[in-house]
Coordinates of C-alpha atoms in Angstrom, one line a residue:
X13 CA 124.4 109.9 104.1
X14 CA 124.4 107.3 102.0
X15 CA 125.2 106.4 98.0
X16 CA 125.6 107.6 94.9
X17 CA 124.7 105.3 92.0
X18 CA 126.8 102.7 90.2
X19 CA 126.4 102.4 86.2
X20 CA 125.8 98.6 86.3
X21 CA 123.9 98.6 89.6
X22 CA 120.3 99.8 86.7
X23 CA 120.6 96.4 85.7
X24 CA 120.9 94.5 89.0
X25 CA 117.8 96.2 89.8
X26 CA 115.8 94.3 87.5
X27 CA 116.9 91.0 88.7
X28 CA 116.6 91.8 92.6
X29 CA 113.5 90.2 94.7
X30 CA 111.1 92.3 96.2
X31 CA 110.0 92.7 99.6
X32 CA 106.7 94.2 100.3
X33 CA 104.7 95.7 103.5
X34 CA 102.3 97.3 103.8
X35 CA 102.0 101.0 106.2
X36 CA 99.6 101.9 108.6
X37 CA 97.9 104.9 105.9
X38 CA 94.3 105.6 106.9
X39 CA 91.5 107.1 104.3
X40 CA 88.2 106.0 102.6
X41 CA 89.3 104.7 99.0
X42 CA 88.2 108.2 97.7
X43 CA 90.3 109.6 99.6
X44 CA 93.3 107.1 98.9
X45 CA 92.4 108.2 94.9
X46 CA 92.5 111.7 96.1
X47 CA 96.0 111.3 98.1
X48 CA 97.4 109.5 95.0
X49 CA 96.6 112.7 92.4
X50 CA 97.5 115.5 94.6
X51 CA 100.9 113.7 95.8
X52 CA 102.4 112.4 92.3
X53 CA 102.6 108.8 93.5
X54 CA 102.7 106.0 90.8
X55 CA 99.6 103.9 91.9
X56 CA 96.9 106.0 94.0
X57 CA 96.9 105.9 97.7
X58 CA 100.0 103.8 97.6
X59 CA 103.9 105.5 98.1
X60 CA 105.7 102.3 97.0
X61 CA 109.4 103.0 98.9
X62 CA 113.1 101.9 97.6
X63 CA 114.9 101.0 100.8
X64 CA 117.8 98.6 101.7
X65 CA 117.5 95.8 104.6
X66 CA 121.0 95.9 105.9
X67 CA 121.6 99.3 107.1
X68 CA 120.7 99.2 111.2
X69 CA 119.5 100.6 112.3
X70 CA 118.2 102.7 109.6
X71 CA 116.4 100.1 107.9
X72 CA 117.1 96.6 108.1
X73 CA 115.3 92.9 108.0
X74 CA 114.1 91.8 111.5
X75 CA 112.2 88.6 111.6
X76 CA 111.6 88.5 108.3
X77 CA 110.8 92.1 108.7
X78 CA 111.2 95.6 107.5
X79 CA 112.2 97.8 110.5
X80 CA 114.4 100.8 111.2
X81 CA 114.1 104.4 111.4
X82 CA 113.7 104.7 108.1
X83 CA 110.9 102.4 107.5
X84 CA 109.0 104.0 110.8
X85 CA 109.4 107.5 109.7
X86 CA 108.7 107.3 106.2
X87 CA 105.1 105.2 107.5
X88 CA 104.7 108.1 109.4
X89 CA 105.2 110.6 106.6
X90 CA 102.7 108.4 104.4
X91 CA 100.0 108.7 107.0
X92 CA 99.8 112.0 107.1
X93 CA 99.7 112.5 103.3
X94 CA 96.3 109.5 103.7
X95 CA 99.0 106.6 101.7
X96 CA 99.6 103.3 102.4
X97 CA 103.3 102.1 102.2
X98 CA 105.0 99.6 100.2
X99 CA 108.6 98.6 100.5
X100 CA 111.1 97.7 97.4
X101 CA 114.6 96.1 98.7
X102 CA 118.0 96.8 97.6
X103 CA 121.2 96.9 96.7
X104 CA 121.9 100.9 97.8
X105 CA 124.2 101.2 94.8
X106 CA 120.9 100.5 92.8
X107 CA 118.4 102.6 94.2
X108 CA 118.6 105.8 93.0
X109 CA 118.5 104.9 88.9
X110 CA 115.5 102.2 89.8
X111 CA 113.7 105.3 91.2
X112 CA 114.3 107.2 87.8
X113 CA 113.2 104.2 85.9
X114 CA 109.9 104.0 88.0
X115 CA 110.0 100.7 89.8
X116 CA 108.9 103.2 92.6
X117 CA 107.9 106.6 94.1
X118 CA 110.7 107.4 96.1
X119 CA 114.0 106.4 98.5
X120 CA 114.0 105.7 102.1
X121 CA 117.9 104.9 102.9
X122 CA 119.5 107.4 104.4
X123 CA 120.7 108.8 101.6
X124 CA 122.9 111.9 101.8
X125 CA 121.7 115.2 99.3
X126 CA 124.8 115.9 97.5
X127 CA 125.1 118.2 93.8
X128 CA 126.1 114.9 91.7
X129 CA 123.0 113.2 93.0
X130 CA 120.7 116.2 92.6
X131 CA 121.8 115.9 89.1
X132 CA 120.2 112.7 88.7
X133 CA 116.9 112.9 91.1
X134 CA 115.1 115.3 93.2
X135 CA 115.1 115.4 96.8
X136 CA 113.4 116.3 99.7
X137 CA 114.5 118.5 102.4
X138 CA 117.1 116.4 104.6
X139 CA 115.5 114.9 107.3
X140 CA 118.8 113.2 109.4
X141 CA 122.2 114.0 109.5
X142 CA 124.8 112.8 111.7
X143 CA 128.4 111.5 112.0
X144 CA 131.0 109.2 109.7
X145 CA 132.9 107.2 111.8
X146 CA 136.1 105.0 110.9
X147 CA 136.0 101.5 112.0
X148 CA 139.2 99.6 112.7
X149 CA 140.4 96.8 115.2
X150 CA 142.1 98.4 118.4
X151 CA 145.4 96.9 117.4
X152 CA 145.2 98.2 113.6
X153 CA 147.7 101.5 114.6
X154 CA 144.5 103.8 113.3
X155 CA 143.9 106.3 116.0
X156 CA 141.8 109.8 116.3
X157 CA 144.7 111.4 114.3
X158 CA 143.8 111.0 110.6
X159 CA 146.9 110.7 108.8
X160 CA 147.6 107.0 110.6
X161 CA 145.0 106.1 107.7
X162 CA 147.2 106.6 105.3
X163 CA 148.7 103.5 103.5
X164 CA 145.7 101.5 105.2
X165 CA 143.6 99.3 102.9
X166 CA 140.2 101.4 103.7
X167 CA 136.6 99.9 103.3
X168 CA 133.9 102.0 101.3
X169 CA 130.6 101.6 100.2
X170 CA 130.9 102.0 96.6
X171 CA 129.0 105.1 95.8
X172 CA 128.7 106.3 99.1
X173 CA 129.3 110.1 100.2
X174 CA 132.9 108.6 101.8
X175 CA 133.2 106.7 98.6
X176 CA 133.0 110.7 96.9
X177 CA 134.6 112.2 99.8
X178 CA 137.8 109.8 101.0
X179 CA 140.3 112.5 99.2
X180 CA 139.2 114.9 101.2
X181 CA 138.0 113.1 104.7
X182 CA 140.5 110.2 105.3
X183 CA 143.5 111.3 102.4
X184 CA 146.2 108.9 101.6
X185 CA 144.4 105.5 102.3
X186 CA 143.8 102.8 99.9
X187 CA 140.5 102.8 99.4
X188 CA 139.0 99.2 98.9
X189 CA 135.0 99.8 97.2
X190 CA 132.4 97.1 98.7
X191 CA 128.9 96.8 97.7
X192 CA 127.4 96.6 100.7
X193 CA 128.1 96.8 104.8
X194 CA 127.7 93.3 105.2
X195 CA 130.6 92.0 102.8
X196 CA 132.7 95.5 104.5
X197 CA 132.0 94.2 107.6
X198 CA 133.2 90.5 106.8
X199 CA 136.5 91.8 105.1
X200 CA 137.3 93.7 108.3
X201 CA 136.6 90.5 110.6
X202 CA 138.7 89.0 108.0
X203 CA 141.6 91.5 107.9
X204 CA 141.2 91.7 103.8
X205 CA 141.1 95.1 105.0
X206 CA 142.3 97.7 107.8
X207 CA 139.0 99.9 108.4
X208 CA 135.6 100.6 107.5
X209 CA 134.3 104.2 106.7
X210 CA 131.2 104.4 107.2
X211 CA 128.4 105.9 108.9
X212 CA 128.8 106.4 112.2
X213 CA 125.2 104.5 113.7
X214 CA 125.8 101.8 111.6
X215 CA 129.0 101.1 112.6
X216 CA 127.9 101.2 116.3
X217 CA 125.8 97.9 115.4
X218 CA 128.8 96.2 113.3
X219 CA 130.8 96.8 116.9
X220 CA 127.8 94.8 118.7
X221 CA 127.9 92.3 116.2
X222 CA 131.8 91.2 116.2
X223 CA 132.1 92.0 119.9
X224 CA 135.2 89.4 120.3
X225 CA 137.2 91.5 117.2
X226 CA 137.1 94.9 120.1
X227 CA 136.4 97.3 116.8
X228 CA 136.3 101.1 117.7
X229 CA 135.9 104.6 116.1
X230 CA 139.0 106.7 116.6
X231 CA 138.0 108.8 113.7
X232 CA 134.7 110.5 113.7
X233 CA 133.9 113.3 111.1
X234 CA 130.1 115.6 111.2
X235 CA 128.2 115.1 108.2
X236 CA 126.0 118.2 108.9
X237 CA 126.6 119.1 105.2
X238 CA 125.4 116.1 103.9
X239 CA 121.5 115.7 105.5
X240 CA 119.8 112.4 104.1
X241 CA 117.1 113.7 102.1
X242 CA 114.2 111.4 100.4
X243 CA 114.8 111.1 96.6
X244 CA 112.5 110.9 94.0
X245 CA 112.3 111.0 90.1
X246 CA 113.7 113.9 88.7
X247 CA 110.7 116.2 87.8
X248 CA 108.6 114.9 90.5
X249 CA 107.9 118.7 92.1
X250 CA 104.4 117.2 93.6
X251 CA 105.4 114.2 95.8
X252 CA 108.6 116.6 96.5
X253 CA 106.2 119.1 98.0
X254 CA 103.8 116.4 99.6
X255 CA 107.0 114.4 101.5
X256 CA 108.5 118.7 102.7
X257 CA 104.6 119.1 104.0
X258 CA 104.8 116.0 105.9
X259 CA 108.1 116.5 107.2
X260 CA 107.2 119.7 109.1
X261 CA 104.2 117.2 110.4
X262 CA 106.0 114.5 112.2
X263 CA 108.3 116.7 113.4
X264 CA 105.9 119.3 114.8
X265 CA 103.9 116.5 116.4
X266 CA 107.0 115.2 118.1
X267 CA 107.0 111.9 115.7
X268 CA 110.6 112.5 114.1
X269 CA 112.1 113.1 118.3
X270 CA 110.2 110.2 119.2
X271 CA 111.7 107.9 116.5
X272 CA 115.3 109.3 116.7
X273 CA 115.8 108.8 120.1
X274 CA 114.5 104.9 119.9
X275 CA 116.9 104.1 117.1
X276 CA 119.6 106.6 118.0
X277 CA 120.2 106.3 121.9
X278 CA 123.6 106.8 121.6
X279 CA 123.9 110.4 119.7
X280 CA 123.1 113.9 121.1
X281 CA 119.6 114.7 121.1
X282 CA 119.0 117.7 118.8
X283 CA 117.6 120.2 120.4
X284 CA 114.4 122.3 119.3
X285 CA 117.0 124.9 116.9
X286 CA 118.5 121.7 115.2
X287 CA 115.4 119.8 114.0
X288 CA 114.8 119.3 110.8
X289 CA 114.0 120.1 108.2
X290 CA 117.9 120.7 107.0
X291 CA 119.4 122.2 103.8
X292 CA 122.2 120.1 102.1
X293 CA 125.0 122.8 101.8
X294 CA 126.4 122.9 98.1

């Protein structure tokens, strides 16, 4: 539940460095050949994947790393279509026009299905949804009742769903735009600012990381309407209907449960009515 694009973030992708892994797929080279035609992919039995590595825990660097749920279950979903993976890294603000311009197949970051997006790329069907969450200091005078937000200097990641959405979800605060959670983060340990909205999980691991600054979540707000779906480049109806296919896999194999609960031990489990795959409303 994630970004919408900046303008100038197309040309920060050209300068950004690349980090690359490579999945678990399985296949004789024919078969890799065969995976890469029927699927849409760029390269043949390769899905090359624009992700981020500061987002935990939905994908992050770990030991000079890729990991995350995002990074697990989108190696899953290559598997099953016979690809190998390969990972691109970040800013999120620039991954949705480097996807149009080709620098890969598609988008593992969480991000959210929303009209203005689908404008711009295609998506799968949403495959996670989950909570925002505000994140303050205990001593900030923010509590569960959203109009103490209002006059408060407001984190965002610029482009994000609550970027699109702060009218509406948190109305009244000054809204302060940040590239990324790690510099939100450091302007909230630094008091440039009052709160962070965010998503909810990754909050959970900013608490964990400043545990002396006692940061909590009055606020928390269901982003059911706003499922993360994978993106690709618009007019790219194949790998669309090769990553929907694949979806209905890991989760009917018990792969999507498996990973959710290992990087999500703090929500509700969903039961068997509320897997995915989800529809972005609007």
């Amino acid at each position: 539940m994630r970004k919408l694009s900046a303008a100038r973030a197309a040309a920060a992708a050209i300068a950004v460095s690349l980090l690359t892994v490579t999945g678990c797929g399985s296949g004789s080279k024919t078969q890799s050949a065969q995976a890469g035609t029927a699927t849409g992919v760029a390269k043949a039995g390769v899905l090359k994947v624009g992700t981020t590595n500061n987002m935990k825990p939905y994908s992050y660097e770990e030991n000079g790393k890729l990991a995350g749920f995002e990074i697990d279950l989108i190696d899953a979903v290559a598997q099953k279509l016979n690809l190998k993976t390969s990972f691109v890294s970040l800013d999120f603000s620039a991954l949705l026009p480097a996807v149009n311009n080709r620098q890969f197949d598609t988008v593992a970051a969480a991000v959210g299905i929303t009209a203005p997006r689908k404008k711009m790329v295609d998506f799968s069907d949403g495959y996670l949804a989950g909570y925002f969450g505000v994140l303050t200091r205990s001593d900030s005078g923010i509590t569960s009742d959203v109009g103490t937000v209002r006059g408060k200097k407001v984190a965002v990641l610029q482009g994000s769903i609550e970027d699109a959405n702060t009218s509406t979800f948190i109305p009244g605060a000054n809204v302060v735009r940040f590239p990324d959670d790690n510099s939100a983060d450091l302007a909230l340990k630094n008091k440039r600012v009052d709160a962070f909205f965010n998503d909810f999980d990754p909050n959970l691991a900013i608490i964990k990381k400043y545990p002396d600054l006692h940061l909590v979540q009055p606020i928390t707000i269901p982003a059911t309407a706003f499922p993360a779906g994978w993106a690709v480049r618009k007019g790219n109806t194949r790998l669309v209907t090769a990553l929907d296919g694949a979806l209905k896999q890991v989760v009917a194999d018990g792969t999507w449960l498996k990973l959710y609960k290992q990087y999500f031990p703090q929500d509700p489990v969903p039961t068997a009515s509320q897997l995915p795959p989800y529809t972005a409303k609007g």
